[in-house]
PDB file of C-alpha atoms in Angstrom:
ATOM      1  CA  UNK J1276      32.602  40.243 -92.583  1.00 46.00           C
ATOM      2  CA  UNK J1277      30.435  38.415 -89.800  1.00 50.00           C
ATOM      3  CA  UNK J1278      31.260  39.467 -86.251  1.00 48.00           C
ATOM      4  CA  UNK J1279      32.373  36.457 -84.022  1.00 49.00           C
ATOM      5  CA  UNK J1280      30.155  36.210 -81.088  1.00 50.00           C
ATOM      6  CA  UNK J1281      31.210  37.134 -77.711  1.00 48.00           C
ATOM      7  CA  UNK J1282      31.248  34.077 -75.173  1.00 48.00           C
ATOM      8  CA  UNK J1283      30.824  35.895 -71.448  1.00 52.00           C
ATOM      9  CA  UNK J1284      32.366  32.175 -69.716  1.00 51.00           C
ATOM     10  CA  UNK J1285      35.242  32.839 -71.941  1.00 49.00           C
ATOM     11  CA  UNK J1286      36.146  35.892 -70.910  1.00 48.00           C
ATOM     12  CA  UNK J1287      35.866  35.083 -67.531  1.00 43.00           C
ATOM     13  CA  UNK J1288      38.509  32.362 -67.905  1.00 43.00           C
ATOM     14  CA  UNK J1289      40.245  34.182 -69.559  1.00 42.00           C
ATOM     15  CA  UNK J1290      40.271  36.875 -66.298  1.00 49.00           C
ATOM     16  CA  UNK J1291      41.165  34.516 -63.588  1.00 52.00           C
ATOM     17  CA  UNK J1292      44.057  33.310 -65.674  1.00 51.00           C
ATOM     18  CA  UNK J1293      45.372  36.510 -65.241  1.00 46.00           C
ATOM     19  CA  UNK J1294      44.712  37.235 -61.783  1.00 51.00           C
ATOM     20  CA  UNK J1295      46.241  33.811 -60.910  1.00 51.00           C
ATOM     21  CA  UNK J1296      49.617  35.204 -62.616  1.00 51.00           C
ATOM     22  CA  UNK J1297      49.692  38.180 -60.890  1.00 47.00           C
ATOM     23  CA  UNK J1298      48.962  36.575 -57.857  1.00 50.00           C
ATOM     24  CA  UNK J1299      51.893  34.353 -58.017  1.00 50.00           C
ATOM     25  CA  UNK J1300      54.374  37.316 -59.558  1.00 47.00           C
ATOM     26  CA  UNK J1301      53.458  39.146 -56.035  1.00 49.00           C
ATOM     27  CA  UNK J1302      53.828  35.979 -53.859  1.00 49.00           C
ATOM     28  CA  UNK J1303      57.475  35.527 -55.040  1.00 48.00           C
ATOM     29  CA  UNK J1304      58.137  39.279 -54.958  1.00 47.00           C
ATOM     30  CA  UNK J1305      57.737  39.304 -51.278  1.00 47.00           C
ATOM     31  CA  UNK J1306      59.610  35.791 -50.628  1.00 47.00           C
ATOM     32  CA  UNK J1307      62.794  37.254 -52.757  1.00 51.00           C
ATOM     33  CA  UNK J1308      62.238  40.103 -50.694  1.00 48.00           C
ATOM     34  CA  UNK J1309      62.582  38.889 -47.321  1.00 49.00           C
ATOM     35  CA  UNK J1310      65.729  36.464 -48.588  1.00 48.00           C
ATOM     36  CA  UNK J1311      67.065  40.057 -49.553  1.00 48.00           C
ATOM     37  CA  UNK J1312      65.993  41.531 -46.303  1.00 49.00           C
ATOM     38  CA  UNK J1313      67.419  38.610 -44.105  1.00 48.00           C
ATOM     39  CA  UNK J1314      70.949  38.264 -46.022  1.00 48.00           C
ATOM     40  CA  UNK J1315      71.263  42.311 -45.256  1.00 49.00           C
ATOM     41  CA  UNK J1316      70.328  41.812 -41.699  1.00 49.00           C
ATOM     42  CA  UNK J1317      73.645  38.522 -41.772  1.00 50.00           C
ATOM     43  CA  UNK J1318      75.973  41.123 -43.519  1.00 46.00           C
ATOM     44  CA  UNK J1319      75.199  44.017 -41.149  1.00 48.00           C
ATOM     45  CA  UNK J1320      76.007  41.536 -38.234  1.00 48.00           C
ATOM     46  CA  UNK J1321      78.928  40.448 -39.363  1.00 46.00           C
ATOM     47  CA  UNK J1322      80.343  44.220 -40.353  1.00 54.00           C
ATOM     48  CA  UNK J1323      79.928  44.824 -36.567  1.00 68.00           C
ATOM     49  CA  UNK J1324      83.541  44.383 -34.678  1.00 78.00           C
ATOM     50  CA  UNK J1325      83.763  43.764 -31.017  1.00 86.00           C
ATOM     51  CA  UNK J1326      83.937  47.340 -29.009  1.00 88.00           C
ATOM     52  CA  UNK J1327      87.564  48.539 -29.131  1.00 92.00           C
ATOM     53  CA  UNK J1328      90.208  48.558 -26.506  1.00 93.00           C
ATOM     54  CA  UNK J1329      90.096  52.446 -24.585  1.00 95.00           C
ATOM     55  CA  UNK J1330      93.954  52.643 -25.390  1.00 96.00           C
ATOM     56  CA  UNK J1331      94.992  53.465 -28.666  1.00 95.00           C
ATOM     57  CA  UNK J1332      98.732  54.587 -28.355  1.00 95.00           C
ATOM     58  CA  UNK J1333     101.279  54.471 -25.328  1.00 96.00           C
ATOM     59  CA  UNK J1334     102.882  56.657 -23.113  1.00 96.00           C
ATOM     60  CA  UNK J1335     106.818  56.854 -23.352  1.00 96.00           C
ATOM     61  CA  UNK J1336     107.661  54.454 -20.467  1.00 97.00           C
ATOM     62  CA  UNK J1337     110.462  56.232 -19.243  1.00 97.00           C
ATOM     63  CA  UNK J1338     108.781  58.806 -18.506  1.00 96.00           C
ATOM     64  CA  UNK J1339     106.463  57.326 -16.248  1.00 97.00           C
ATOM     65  CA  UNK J1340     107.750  56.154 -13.141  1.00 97.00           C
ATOM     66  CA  UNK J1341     108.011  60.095 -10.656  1.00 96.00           C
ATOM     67  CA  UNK J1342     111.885  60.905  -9.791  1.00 95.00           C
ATOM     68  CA  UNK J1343     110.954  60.382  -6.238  1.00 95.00           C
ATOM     69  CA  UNK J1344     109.624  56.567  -6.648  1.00 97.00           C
ATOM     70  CA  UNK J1345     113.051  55.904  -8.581  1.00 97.00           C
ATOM     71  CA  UNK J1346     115.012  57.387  -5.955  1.00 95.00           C
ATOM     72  CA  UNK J1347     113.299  54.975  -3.494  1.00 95.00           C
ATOM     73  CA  UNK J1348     113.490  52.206  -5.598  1.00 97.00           C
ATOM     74  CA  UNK J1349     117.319  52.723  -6.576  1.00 96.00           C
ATOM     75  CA  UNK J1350     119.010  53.712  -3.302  1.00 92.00           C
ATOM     76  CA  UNK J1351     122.672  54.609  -3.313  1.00 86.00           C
ATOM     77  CA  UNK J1352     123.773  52.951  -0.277  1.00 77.00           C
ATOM     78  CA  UNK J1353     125.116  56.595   1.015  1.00 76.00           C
ATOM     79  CA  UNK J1354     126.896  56.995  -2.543  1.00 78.00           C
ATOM     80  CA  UNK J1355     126.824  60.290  -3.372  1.00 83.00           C
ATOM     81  CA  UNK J1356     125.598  60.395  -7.145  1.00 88.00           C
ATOM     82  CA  UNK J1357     126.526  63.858  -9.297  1.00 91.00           C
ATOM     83  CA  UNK J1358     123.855  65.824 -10.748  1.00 92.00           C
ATOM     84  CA  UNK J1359     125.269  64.626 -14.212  1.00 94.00           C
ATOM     85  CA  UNK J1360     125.237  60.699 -12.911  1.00 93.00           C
ATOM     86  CA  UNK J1361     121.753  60.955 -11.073  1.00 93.00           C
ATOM     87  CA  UNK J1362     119.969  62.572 -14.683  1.00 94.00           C
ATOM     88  CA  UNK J1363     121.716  59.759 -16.575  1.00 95.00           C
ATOM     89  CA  UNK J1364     120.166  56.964 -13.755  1.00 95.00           C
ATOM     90  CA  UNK J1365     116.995  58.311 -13.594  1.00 96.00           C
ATOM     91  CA  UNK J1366     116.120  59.267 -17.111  1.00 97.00           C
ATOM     92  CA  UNK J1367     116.454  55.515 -17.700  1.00 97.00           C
ATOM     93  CA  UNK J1368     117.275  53.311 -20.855  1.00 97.00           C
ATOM     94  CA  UNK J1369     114.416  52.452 -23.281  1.00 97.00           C
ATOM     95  CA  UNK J1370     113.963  49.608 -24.959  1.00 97.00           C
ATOM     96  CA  UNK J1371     113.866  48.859 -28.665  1.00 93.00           C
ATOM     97  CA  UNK J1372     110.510  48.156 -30.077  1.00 90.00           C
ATOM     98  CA  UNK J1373     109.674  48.478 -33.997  1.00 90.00           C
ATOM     99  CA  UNK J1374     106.200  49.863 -33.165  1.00 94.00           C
ATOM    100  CA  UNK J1375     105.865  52.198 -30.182  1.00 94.00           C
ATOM    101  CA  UNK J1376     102.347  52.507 -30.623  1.00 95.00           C
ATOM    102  CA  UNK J1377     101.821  48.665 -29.281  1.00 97.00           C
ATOM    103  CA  UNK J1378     104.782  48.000 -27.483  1.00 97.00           C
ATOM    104  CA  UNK J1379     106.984  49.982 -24.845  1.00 98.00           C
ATOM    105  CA  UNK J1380     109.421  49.473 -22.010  1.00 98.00           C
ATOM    106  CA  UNK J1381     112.134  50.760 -20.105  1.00 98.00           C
ATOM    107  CA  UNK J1382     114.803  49.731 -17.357  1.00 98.00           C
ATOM    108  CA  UNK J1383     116.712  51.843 -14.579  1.00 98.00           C
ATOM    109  CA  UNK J1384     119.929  49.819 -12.900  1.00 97.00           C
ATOM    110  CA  UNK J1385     121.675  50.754  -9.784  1.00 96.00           C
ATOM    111  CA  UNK J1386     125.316  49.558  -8.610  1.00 92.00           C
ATOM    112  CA  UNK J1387     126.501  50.089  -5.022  1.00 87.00           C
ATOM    113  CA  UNK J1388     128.775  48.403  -3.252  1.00 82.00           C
ATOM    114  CA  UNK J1389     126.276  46.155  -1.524  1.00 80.00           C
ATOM    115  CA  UNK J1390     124.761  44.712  -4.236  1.00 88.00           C
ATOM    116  CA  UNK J1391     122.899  46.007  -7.589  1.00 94.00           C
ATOM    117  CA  UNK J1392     118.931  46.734  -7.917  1.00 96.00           C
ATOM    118  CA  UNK J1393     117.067  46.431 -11.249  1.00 98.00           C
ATOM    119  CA  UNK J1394     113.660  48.156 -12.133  1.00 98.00           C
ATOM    120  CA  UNK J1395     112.165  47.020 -15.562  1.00 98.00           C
ATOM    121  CA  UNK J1396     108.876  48.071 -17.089  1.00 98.00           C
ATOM    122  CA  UNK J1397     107.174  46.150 -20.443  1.00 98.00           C
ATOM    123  CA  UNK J1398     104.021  47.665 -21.655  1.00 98.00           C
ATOM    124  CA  UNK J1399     101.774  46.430 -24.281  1.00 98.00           C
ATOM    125  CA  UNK J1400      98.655  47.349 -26.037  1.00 98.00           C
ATOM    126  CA  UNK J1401      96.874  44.461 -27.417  1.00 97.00           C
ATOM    127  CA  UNK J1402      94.092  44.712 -30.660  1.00 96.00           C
ATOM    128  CA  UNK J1403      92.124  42.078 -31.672  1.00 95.00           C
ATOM    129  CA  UNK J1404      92.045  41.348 -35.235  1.00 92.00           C
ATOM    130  CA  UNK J1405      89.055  38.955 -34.863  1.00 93.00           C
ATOM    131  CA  UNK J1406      85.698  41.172 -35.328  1.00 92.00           C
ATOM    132  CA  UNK J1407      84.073  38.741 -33.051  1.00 94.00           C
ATOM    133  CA  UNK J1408      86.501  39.530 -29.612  1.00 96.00           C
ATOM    134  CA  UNK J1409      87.624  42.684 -28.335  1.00 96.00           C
ATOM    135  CA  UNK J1410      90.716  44.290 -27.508  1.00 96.00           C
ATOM    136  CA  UNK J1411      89.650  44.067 -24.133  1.00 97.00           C
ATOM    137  CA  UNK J1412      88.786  40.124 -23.769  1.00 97.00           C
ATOM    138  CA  UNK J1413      92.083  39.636 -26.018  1.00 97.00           C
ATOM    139  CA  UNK J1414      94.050  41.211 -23.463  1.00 98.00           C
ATOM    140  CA  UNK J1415      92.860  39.193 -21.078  1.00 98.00           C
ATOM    141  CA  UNK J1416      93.478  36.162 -22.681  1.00 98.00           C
ATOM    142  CA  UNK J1417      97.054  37.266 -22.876  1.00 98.00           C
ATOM    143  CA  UNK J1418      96.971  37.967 -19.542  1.00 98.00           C
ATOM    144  CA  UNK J1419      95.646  34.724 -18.267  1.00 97.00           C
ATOM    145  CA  UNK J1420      98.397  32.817 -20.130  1.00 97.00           C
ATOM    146  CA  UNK J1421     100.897  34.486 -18.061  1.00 97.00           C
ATOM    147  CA  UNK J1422      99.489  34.143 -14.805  1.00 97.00           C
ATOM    148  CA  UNK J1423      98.813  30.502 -15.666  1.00 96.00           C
ATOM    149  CA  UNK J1424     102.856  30.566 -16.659  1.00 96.00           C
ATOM    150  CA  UNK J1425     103.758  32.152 -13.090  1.00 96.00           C
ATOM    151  CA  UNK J1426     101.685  29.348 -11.592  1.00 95.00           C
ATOM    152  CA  UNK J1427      99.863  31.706  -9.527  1.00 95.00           C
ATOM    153  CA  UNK J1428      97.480  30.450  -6.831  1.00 92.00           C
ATOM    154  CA  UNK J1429      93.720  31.046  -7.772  1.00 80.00           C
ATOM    155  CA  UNK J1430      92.869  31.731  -4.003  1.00 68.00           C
ATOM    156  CA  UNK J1431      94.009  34.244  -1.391  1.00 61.00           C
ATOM    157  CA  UNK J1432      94.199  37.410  -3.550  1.00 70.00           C
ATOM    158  CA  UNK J1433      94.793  40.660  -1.313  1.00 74.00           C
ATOM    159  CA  UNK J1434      93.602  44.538  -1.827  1.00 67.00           C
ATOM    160  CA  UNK J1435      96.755  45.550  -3.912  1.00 66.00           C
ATOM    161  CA  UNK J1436      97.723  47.834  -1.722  1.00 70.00           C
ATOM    162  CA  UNK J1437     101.409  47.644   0.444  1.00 72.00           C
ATOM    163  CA  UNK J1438     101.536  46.951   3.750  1.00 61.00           C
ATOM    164  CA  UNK J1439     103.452  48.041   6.439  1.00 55.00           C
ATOM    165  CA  UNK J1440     107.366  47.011   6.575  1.00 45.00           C
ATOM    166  CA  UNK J1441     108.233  44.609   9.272  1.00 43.00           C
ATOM    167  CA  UNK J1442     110.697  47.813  10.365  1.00 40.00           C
ATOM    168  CA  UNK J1443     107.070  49.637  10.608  1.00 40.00           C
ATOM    169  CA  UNK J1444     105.663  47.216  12.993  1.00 41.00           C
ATOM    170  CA  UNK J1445     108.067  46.844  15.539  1.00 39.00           C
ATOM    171  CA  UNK J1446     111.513  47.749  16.012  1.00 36.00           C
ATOM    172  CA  UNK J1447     113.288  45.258  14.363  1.00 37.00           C
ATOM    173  CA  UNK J1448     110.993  42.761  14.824  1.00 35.00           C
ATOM    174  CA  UNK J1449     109.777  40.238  12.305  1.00 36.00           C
ATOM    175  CA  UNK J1450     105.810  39.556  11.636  1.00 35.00           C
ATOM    176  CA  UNK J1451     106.330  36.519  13.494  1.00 37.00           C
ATOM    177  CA  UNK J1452     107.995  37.517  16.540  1.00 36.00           C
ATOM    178  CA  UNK J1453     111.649  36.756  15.911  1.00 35.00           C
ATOM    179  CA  UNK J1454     114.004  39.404  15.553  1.00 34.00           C
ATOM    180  CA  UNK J1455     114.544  40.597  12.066  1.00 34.00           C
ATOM    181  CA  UNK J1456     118.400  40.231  11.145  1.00 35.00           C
ATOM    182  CA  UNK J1457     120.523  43.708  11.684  1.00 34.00           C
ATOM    183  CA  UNK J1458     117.103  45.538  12.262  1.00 34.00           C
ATOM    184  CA  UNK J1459     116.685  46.653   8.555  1.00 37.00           C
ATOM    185  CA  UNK J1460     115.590  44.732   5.163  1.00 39.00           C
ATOM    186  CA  UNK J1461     118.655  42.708   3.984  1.00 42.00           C
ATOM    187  CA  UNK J1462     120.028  42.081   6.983  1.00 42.00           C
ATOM    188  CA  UNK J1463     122.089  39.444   7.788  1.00 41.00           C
ATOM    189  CA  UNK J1464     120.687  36.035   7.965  1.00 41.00           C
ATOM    190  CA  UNK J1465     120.215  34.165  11.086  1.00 36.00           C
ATOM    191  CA  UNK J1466     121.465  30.429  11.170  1.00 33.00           C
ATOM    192  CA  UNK J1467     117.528  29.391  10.465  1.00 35.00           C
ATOM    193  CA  UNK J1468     117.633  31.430   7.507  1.00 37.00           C
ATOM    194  CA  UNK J1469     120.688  29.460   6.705  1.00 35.00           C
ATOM    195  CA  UNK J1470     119.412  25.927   7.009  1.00 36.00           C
ATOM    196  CA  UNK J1471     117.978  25.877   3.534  1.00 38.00           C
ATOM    197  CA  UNK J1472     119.371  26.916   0.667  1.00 41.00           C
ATOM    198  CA  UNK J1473     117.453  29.486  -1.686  1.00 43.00           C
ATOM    199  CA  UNK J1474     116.462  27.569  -5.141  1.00 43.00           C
ATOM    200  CA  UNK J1475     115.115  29.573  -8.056  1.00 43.00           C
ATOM    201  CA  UNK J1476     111.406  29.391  -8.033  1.00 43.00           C
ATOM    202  CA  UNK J1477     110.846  28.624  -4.632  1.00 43.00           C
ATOM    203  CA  UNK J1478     108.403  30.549  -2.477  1.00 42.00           C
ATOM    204  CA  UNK J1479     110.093  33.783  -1.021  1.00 40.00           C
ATOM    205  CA  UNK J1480     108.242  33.688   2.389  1.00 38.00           C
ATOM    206  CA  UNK J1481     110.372  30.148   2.759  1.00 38.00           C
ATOM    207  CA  UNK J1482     113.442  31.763   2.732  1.00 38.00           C
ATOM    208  CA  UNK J1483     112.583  35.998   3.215  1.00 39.00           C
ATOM    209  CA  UNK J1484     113.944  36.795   7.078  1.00 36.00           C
ATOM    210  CA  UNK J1485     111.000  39.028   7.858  1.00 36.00           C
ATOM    211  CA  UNK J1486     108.409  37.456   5.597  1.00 38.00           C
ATOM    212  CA  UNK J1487     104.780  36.441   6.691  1.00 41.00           C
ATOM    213  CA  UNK J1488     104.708  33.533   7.754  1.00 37.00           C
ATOM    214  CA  UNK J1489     100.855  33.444   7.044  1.00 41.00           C
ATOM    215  CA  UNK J1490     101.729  33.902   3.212  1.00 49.00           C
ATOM    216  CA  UNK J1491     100.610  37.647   2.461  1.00 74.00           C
ATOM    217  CA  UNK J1492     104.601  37.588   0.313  1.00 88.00           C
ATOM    218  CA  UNK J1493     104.041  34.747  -1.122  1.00 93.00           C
ATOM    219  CA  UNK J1494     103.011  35.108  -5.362  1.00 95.00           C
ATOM    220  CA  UNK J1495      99.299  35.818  -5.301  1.00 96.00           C
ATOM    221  CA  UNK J1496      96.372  37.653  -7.113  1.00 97.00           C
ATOM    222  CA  UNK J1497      96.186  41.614  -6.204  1.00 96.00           C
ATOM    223  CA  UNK J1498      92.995  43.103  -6.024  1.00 94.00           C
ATOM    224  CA  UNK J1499      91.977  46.821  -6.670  1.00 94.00           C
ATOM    225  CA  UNK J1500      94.958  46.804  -9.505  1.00 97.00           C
ATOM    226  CA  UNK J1501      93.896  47.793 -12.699  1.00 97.00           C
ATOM    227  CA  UNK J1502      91.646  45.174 -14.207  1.00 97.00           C
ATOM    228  CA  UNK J1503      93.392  42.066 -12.764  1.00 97.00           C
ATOM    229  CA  UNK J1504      96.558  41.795 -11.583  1.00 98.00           C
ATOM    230  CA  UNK J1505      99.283  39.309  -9.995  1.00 98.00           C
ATOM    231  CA  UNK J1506     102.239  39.496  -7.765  1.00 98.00           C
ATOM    232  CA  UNK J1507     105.324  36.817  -7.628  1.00 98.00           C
ATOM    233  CA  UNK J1508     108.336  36.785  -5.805  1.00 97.00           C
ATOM    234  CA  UNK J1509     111.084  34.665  -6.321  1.00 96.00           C
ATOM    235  CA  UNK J1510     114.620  33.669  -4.771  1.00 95.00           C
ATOM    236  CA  UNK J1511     117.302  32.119  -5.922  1.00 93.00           C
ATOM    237  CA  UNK J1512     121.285  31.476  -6.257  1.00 90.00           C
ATOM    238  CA  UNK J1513     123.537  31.899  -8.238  1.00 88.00           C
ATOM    239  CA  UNK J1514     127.565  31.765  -8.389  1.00 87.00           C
ATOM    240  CA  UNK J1515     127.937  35.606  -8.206  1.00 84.00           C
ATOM    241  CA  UNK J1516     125.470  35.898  -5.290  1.00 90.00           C
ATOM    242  CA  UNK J1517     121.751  35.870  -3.884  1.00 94.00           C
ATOM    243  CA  UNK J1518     119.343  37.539  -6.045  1.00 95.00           C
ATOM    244  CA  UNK J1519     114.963  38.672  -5.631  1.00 96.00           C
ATOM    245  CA  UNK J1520     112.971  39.266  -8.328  1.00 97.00           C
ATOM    246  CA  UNK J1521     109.548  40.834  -7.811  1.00 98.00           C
ATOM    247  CA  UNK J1522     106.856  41.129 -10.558  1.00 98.00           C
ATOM    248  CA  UNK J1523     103.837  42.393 -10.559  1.00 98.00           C
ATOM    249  CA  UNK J1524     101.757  42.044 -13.880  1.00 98.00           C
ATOM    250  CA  UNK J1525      98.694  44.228 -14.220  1.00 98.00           C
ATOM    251  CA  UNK J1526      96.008  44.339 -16.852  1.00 98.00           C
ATOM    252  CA  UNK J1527      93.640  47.906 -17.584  1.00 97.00           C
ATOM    253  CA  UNK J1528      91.331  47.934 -20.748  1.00 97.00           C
ATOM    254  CA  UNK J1529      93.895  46.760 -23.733  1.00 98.00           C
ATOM    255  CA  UNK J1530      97.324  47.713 -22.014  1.00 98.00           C
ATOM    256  CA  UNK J1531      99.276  44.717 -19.978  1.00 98.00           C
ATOM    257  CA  UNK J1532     102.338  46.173 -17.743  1.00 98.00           C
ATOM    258  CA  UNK J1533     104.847  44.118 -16.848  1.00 98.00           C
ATOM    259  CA  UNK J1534     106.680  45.309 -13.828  1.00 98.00           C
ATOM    260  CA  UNK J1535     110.241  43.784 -12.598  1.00 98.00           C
ATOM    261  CA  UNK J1536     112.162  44.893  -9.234  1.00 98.00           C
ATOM    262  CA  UNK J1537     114.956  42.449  -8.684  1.00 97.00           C
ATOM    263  CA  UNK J1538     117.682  43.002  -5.551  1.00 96.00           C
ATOM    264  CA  UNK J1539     121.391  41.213  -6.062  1.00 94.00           C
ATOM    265  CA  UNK J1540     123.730  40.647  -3.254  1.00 92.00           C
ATOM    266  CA  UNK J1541     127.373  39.485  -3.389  1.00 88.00           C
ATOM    267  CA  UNK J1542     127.068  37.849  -0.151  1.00 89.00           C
ATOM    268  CA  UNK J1543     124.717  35.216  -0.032  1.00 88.00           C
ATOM    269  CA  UNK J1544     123.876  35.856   3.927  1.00 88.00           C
ATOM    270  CA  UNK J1545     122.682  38.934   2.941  1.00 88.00           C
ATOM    271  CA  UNK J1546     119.216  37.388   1.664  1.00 91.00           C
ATOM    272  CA  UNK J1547     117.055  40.943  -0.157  1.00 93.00           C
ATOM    273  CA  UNK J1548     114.024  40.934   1.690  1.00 94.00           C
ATOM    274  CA  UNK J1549     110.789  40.263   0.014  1.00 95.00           C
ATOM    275  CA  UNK J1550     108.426  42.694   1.735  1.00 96.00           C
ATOM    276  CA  UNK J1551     110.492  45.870   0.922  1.00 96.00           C
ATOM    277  CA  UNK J1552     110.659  44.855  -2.976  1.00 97.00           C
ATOM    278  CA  UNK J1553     107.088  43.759  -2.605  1.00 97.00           C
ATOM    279  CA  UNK J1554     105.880  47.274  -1.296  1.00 97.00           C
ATOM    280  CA  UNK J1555     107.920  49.138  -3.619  1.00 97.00           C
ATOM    281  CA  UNK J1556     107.202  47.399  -6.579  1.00 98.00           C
ATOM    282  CA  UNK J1557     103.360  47.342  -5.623  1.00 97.00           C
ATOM    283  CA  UNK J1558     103.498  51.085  -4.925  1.00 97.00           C
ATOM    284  CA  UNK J1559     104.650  52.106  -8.517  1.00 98.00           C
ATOM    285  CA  UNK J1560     102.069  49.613 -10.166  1.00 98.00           C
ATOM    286  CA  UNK J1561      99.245  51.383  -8.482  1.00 97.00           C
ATOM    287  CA  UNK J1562     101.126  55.037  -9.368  1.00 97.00           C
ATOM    288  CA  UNK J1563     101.365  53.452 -13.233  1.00 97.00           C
ATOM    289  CA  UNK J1564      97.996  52.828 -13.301  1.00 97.00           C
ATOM    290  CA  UNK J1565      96.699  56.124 -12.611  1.00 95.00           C
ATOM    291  CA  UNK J1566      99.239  57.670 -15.242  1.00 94.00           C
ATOM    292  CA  UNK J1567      97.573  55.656 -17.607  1.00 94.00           C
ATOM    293  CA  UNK J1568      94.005  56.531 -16.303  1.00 87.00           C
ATOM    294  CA  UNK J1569      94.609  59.802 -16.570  1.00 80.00           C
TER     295      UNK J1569
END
């Protein structure tokens, strides 16, 4: 059989055909490649959640507030309270909650025969199910809603810290130079106290014998309080009698506390005065925010 003869040009066609293929099975190798590479790089992204709020359970809020910030908080009036009576007061009454891991609270009432004082505390731990926000920023949102609800001013936000009594400044004399009624918060009102009548949601230093007059009782923003924080104050009427209620709201990491310190009087001359509630309540936010530092 006669050989067929071997064409060099041929083969050389035939070798750059191939080359050609190979060439273009490498080029879309490495384009698949860096699809692959760049839709791994989108899923990692997305797998990453926002960082994590630094509370992940709650303290029993009972427990939290010391025996001798109740005791100054709750006063007796000179009522003599039994051992039995005073553990029953002071241990407090918790609140029902169906998950104690994001949701707490207490409350403590006193009766006297002057009146009846209320302490309440409401603590929650916020998580953000969105991967994109964190328990942090979503606690803040809450926040923000309720000091937007409280209609606190944005401006004039003090240290946090409770000042001095008008008692404490002079003997019973009032920050502005008028005598302070009986000498001792709650005293009786003077006939300017009087002239207008105390509506609920009205500005306490309007109304407070013994309130600034410059506005440091008035609701506000507290600084050096956890990671923000407000104050209001509120007085109002009602047919039973005259009655304060103090809250200060406080935000640290993921945890919002909700603090409430109200004072009721049977007789409406005997207006509760603002600064008193205002210090107290103040003192046992800062002492509630160590606690849960700690």
């Amino acid at each position: 059989m006669a050989r067929k003869s071997f064409v060099p040009g041929a083969a050389l066609v035939v070798a750059a055909a191939l080359a050609a293929g190979l060439a273009g099975c490498s080029g879309g190798s490495t384009s698949d490649g860096g699809a692959a590479d760049a839709k791994s790089g989108d899923a990692a992204t997305a797998t990453q959640s926002a960082e994590p709020g630094r509370y992940q359970t709650l303290p029993e809020a009972c427990g939290l507030p010391s025996r001798s910030t109740l005791r100054a908080m709750l006063p007796g009036d000179g009522q003599h309270l039994s051992s039995a009576d005073a553990q029953k007061l002071y241990a407090g009454q918790a609140d029902i909650t169906y998950d104690t891991d994001r949701r707490v609270g207490c409350h403590w009432t006193r009766e006297t025969t002057e009146g009846t004082r209320h302490l309440s505390l409401d603590i929650q731990r916020v998580v953000s199910y969105d991967a994109s926000v964190s328990d942090d920023d979503k606690a803040q949102g809450i926040y923000d809603g309720k000091e937007l609800a409280a209609q606190i001013p944005s401006g004039g936000a003090d240290s946090g810290a409770p000042t001095p009594s008008p008692s404490a400044k002079g003997k019973g004399t009032a920050p502005d130079g008028g005598a302070h009624a009986a000498g001792k918060p709650g005293g009786k009102a003077t006939a300017a106290d009087k002239g207008g009548k105390a509506t609920p949601g009205a500005p306490s230093s309007a109304t407070s014998p013994g309130s600034d007059p410059g506005g440091s009782t008035a609701p506000r923003v507290l600084d050096g309080l956890g990671d923000a924080a407000f104050l209001d104050d509120k007085l109002a009427t009602a047919d039973s009698g005259v009655h304060r209620d103090v809250t200060v709201v406080f935000r640290t990491s993921n945890v919002i506390v909700t603090l409430t310190y109200d004072q009721w009087s049977t007789d409406k001359t005997m207006l509760p005065d603002s600064q008193e509630l205002q210090d107290k309540a103040r003192s046992l936010a800062g002492e509630l925010v160590d606690s849960l530092s700690e």
